[in-house]
Amino acid sequence: MTATDNPTNQYTVPSVSIATHRSGASSKTNGLGMRPMQERAYAKRGEQYLLIKSPPASGKSRALMFIALDKLHNQGLKQAIIVVPERAIGGSFSDEPLSQSGFFWDWVVKPQWNLCNAPGADEIRFARSKVRAVGDFLASDDPLLICTHATFRFAVDDLGVEAFDGRLIAVDEFHHISSHPDNRLGSQLGQFMARDQAHIVAMTGSYFRGDAAAVLAPPDEARFETVTYTYYEQLNGYQYLKSLDIGYFFYTGRYLDAIMKVLDPSLKTIVHIPNVNSRESLKDKHKEVEEIMDALGTWKGVDPVTGFHHIERPADQGGGIIKVADLVDDGDPAKRSQVLTALKDPRQRGNRDHVDIIIALGMAKEGFDWIWCEHALTIGYRSSLTEIVQIIGRATRDAPGKERARFTNLIAEPDAAEAAVVEAINDTLKAIAASLLMEQVLAPRFEFTPKNAGPQADFDYGPDGYVAGGTNVGVNESTGQYHVEIGGLTMPKSPEATRICREDLNEVITAFVQDKSALERGLFDQENTLPEELTQLRMGKIVRERYPELSEADQEAVRQHAVATLNITQQAKQQMALAGPAGSEDKGGMALIQGVRRFVNVRDLDIDLIDRINPFEAAYAVLAKAMDEKTLRQVQTTIAAKRVAIPYDEARELAQRALQFKQERGRPPHIQAQDAWERRMAEGVAALARFRAQQKAAAEPGGANDA
């Protein structure tokens, strides 16, 4: 196959697209120099345990500076320790003259206490000097220290949690923590909270992990006061950025033969090449970088000051010199340090022409600050949805003249003749999961209530206002929240369930879209899969496993809220697509709101409707545009072949739903009913009866157990 055949689709298909309102609110500051998110967080500065959920570029680092300085000067804490996942992120906490913008104090870190700048790796055999430095700091009268997660773990092991009494521990990129016993930093945080003598501020731009482990155990999480600032608020409050597109581009053959179809040298771009162990990698990362630079133009040498490569573009493509930073080459630590130092140079922060393209492998993801980045191009699938969100965050900084940002995932198309087709399909499902998740991350927050709950404060219900007995959708444009009424909605009873419905639905939805069974059946086995099997059985199972401490009623409330959020977002997007570009051209950040209103106005929302919508249909439509019929058919065939009979857990859940059906209708579901969901519940009852009969037979004398 020739290079011109790659990628197979002729254009990037945006699976997520948002036009921003450009209100400028995100960049406006108050009298203390605080932006909206920072002001919101600072209002909670008195809390001992504070969790800040806020997207990249919203100002979490400076928010922490404000809070930490207040705790040191007004709340009696001795010192503040800032803990970051990698050394490169330590630059986000460099000195800041905050008083110039109206704050009470400046942020000043003595050079010897910024351990992210100290030489040496963070492995235990090299890190003894850094651990000693932490001990020296604790014995000093200096207020601020910055170190990596690894250094902090080693220091706590050596010094004990009691050594940090009366101090603030601020953990950046908190999603690295896990409640799993094997997660050392997570266990140490649990010890700090059990001792209850330190303050903790946790910050993250994506509070879900790629695995199934919770970041915090439920009892510990309940002790945190949460400040949430959404991607929707952040993007709509920008001054310059008009739109963000997230798309997937499929290719066949080598990715290097396809990359120039999606790599526009005129855009400021971060290219993440695939991991050397991935299917897409060509197993020689240095050669891959060389080929990318060769495709860009003619190499003209290396800048002796920055270490950037200078490449001359072909004359027929505009000519000129572009500067490329290579973060993949790790053969010479001095050279890599030179490039990193040049990229972090604060004097070049406002210089758009400092660098044009950055090529990276494991770096330049979370916490990497390059405001001019317009395009994040990632080759190969990423199993971690957190990583996807972090990479997208590299392109969503607001900067003068930057009106459009984009994330492109260049991924290998499943080949019908490929022996590893199942692996390719699994990778495709990961990409779909990421796009579905981003649909939720970029959406506003929903405030669901049952019908006729009455109008909510600060919500606009349209020209007619709130109409009792009508279909009401209220909008709070300042926060990007919707109030949506749903008939038959179960509301949470306990404070924890209420918090989950308010703050953590993205985590529930993440687990759902990562569920391979739900993805496979929802996308490629729709003829044999009822929507209720996904929205009631699979989502119900996920909620029960994630929140076992909740009552059954609260688990059902969380399930209904998560399904409603997922489905309303998908349906609103479809309504926007039906309206066409002209229908939303001038609505900016309000386009999705109009889509929600259009959807709700034609359908009186109730739980039956919500449960009968397949939340994966929109993703399948995007995939269908980008992949040919032959490949899609192969994917469908492979998935359908994996379908099995009703398992025990599903049969038991169906039987429970059948009991609820009987209580509501006064009769059990019939196995020959016209309604497919009623038939499925009846099949579940029959399957459960067979399972129990088999168990009873095996337990009787002479049965299988005695064999």
PDB file of N, CA and C in Angstrom, residues 414-445:
ATOM      1  N   PRO A 414      -7.973  -1.417  12.317  1.00  0.00           N
ATOM      2  CA  PRO A 414      -8.032  -2.882  12.314  1.00  0.00           C
ATOM      3  C   PRO A 414      -8.126  -3.398  10.880  1.00  0.00           C
ATOM      4  N   ASP A 415      -7.257  -4.292  10.511  1.00  0.00           N
ATOM      5  CA  ASP A 415      -7.199  -4.841   9.162  1.00  0.00           C
ATOM      6  C   ASP A 415      -7.945  -6.172   9.154  1.00  0.00           C
ATOM      7  N   ALA A 416      -8.888  -6.326   8.226  1.00  0.00           N
ATOM      8  CA  ALA A 416      -9.690  -7.556   8.172  1.00  0.00           C
ATOM      9  C   ALA A 416      -8.824  -8.781   7.956  1.00  0.00           C
ATOM     10  N   ALA A 417      -7.654  -8.601   7.349  1.00  0.00           N
ATOM     11  CA  ALA A 417      -6.777  -9.734   7.077  1.00  0.00           C
ATOM     12  C   ALA A 417      -5.695  -9.896   8.140  1.00  0.00           C
ATOM     13  N   GLU A 418      -5.714  -9.026   9.141  1.00  0.00           N
ATOM     14  CA  GLU A 418      -4.649  -9.028  10.142  1.00  0.00           C
ATOM     15  C   GLU A 418      -4.860 -10.140  11.153  1.00  0.00           C
ATOM     16  N   ALA A 419      -3.786 -10.841  11.466  1.00  0.00           N
ATOM     17  CA  ALA A 419      -3.892 -11.956  12.409  1.00  0.00           C
ATOM     18  C   ALA A 419      -4.243 -11.453  13.807  1.00  0.00           C
ATOM     19  N   ALA A 420      -3.735 -10.288  14.157  1.00  0.00           N
ATOM     20  CA  ALA A 420      -3.966  -9.745  15.499  1.00  0.00           C
ATOM     21  C   ALA A 420      -5.186  -8.833  15.524  1.00  0.00           C
ATOM     22  N   VAL A 421      -6.237  -9.196  14.782  1.00  0.00           N
ATOM     23  CA  VAL A 421      -7.390  -8.317  14.653  1.00  0.00           C
ATOM     24  C   VAL A 421      -8.067  -8.064  15.997  1.00  0.00           C
ATOM     25  N   VAL A 422      -8.091  -9.072  16.872  1.00  0.00           N
ATOM     26  CA  VAL A 422      -8.739  -8.895  18.171  1.00  0.00           C
ATOM     27  C   VAL A 422      -8.011  -7.830  18.979  1.00  0.00           C
ATOM     28  N   GLU A 423      -6.668  -7.854  18.950  1.00  0.00           N
ATOM     29  CA  GLU A 423      -5.894  -6.835  19.649  1.00  0.00           C
ATOM     30  C   GLU A 423      -6.163  -5.456  19.052  1.00  0.00           C
ATOM     31  N   ALA A 424      -6.249  -5.404  17.719  1.00  0.00           N
ATOM     32  CA  ALA A 424      -6.529  -4.129  17.058  1.00  0.00           C
ATOM     33  C   ALA A 424      -7.900  -3.601  17.453  1.00  0.00           C
ATOM     34  N   ILE A 425      -8.873  -4.497  17.561  1.00  0.00           N
ATOM     35  CA  ILE A 425     -10.223  -4.089  17.949  1.00  0.00           C
ATOM     36  C   ILE A 425     -10.229  -3.569  19.383  1.00  0.00           C
ATOM     37  N   ASN A 426      -9.497  -4.248  20.262  1.00  0.00           N
ATOM     38  CA  ASN A 426      -9.411  -3.766  21.637  1.00  0.00           C
ATOM     39  C   ASN A 426      -8.820  -2.363  21.688  1.00  0.00           C
ATOM     40  N   ASP A 427      -7.812  -2.120  20.848  1.00  0.00           N
ATOM     41  CA  ASP A 427      -7.222  -0.785  20.800  1.00  0.00           C
ATOM     42  C   ASP A 427      -8.225   0.241  20.281  1.00  0.00           C
ATOM     43  N   THR A 428      -9.018  -0.159  19.281  1.00  0.00           N
ATOM     44  CA  THR A 428     -10.040   0.744  18.762  1.00  0.00           C
ATOM     45  C   THR A 428     -11.056   1.098  19.852  1.00  0.00           C
ATOM     46  N   LEU A 429     -11.409   0.103  20.651  1.00  0.00           N
ATOM     47  CA  LEU A 429     -12.364   0.342  21.728  1.00  0.00           C
ATOM     48  C   LEU A 429     -11.802   1.341  22.747  1.00  0.00           C
ATOM     49  N   LYS A 430     -10.486   1.292  22.998  1.00  0.00           N
ATOM     50  CA  LYS A 430      -9.872   2.262  23.905  1.00  0.00           C
ATOM     51  C   LYS A 430     -10.031   3.680  23.363  1.00  0.00           C
ATOM     52  N   ALA A 431      -9.823   3.819  22.049  1.00  0.00           N
ATOM     53  CA  ALA A 431      -9.947   5.150  21.447  1.00  0.00           C
ATOM     54  C   ALA A 431     -11.377   5.659  21.554  1.00  0.00           C
ATOM     55  N   ILE A 432     -12.332   4.778  21.338  1.00  0.00           N
ATOM     56  CA  ILE A 432     -13.742   5.165  21.452  1.00  0.00           C
ATOM     57  C   ILE A 432     -14.061   5.564  22.890  1.00  0.00           C
ATOM     58  N   ALA A 433     -13.535   4.781  23.850  1.00  0.00           N
ATOM     59  CA  ALA A 433     -13.763   5.100  25.256  1.00  0.00           C
ATOM     60  C   ALA A 433     -13.230   6.487  25.580  1.00  0.00           C
ATOM     61  N   ALA A 434     -12.054   6.815  25.041  1.00  0.00           N
ATOM     62  CA  ALA A 434     -11.470   8.129  25.300  1.00  0.00           C
ATOM     63  C   ALA A 434     -12.331   9.242  24.730  1.00  0.00           C
ATOM     64  N   SER A 435     -12.864   9.033  23.518  1.00  0.00           N
ATOM     65  CA  SER A 435     -13.688  10.079  22.908  1.00  0.00           C
ATOM     66  C   SER A 435     -14.995  10.252  23.672  1.00  0.00           C
ATOM     67  N   LEU A 436     -15.582   9.153  24.122  1.00  0.00           N
ATOM     68  CA  LEU A 436     -16.819   9.249  24.907  1.00  0.00           C
ATOM     69  C   LEU A 436     -16.568   9.956  26.234  1.00  0.00           C
ATOM     70  N   LEU A 437     -15.435   9.647  26.845  1.00  0.00           N
ATOM     71  CA  LEU A 437     -15.122  10.297  28.104  1.00  0.00           C
ATOM     72  C   LEU A 437     -14.955  11.796  27.912  1.00  0.00           C
ATOM     73  N   MET A 438     -14.236  12.188  26.856  1.00  0.00           N
ATOM     74  CA  MET A 438     -14.016  13.609  26.627  1.00  0.00           C
ATOM     75  C   MET A 438     -15.322  14.337  26.343  1.00  0.00           C
ATOM     76  N   GLU A 439     -16.293  13.643  25.754  1.00  0.00           N
ATOM     77  CA  GLU A 439     -17.608  14.242  25.560  1.00  0.00           C
ATOM     78  C   GLU A 439     -18.181  14.691  26.901  1.00  0.00           C
ATOM     79  N   GLN A 440     -17.945  13.862  27.932  1.00  0.00           N
ATOM     80  CA  GLN A 440     -18.464  14.197  29.256  1.00  0.00           C
ATOM     81  C   GLN A 440     -17.615  15.271  29.929  1.00  0.00           C
ATOM     82  N   VAL A 441     -16.299  15.170  29.784  1.00  0.00           N
ATOM     83  CA  VAL A 441     -15.404  16.124  30.431  1.00  0.00           C
ATOM     84  C   VAL A 441     -15.661  17.538  29.910  1.00  0.00           C
ATOM     85  N   LEU A 442     -15.979  17.663  28.612  1.00  0.00           N
ATOM     86  CA  LEU A 442     -16.190  18.974  28.009  1.00  0.00           C
ATOM     87  C   LEU A 442     -17.618  19.480  28.171  1.00  0.00           C
ATOM     88  N   ALA A 443     -18.497  18.626  28.656  1.00  0.00           N
ATOM     89  CA  ALA A 443     -19.905  19.025  28.797  1.00  0.00           C
ATOM     90  C   ALA A 443     -20.106  19.819  30.083  1.00  0.00           C
ATOM     91  N   PRO A 444     -21.172  20.615  30.137  1.00  0.00           N
ATOM     92  CA  PRO A 444     -21.516  21.305  31.390  1.00  0.00           C
ATOM     93  C   PRO A 444     -21.956  20.292  32.443  1.00  0.00           C
ATOM     94  N   ARG A 445     -22.171  20.792  33.647  1.00  0.00           N
ATOM     95  CA  ARG A 445     -22.666  19.937  34.717  1.00  0.00           C
ATOM     96  C   ARG A 445     -24.187  19.992  34.747  1.00  0.00           C
TER      97      ARG A 445
END
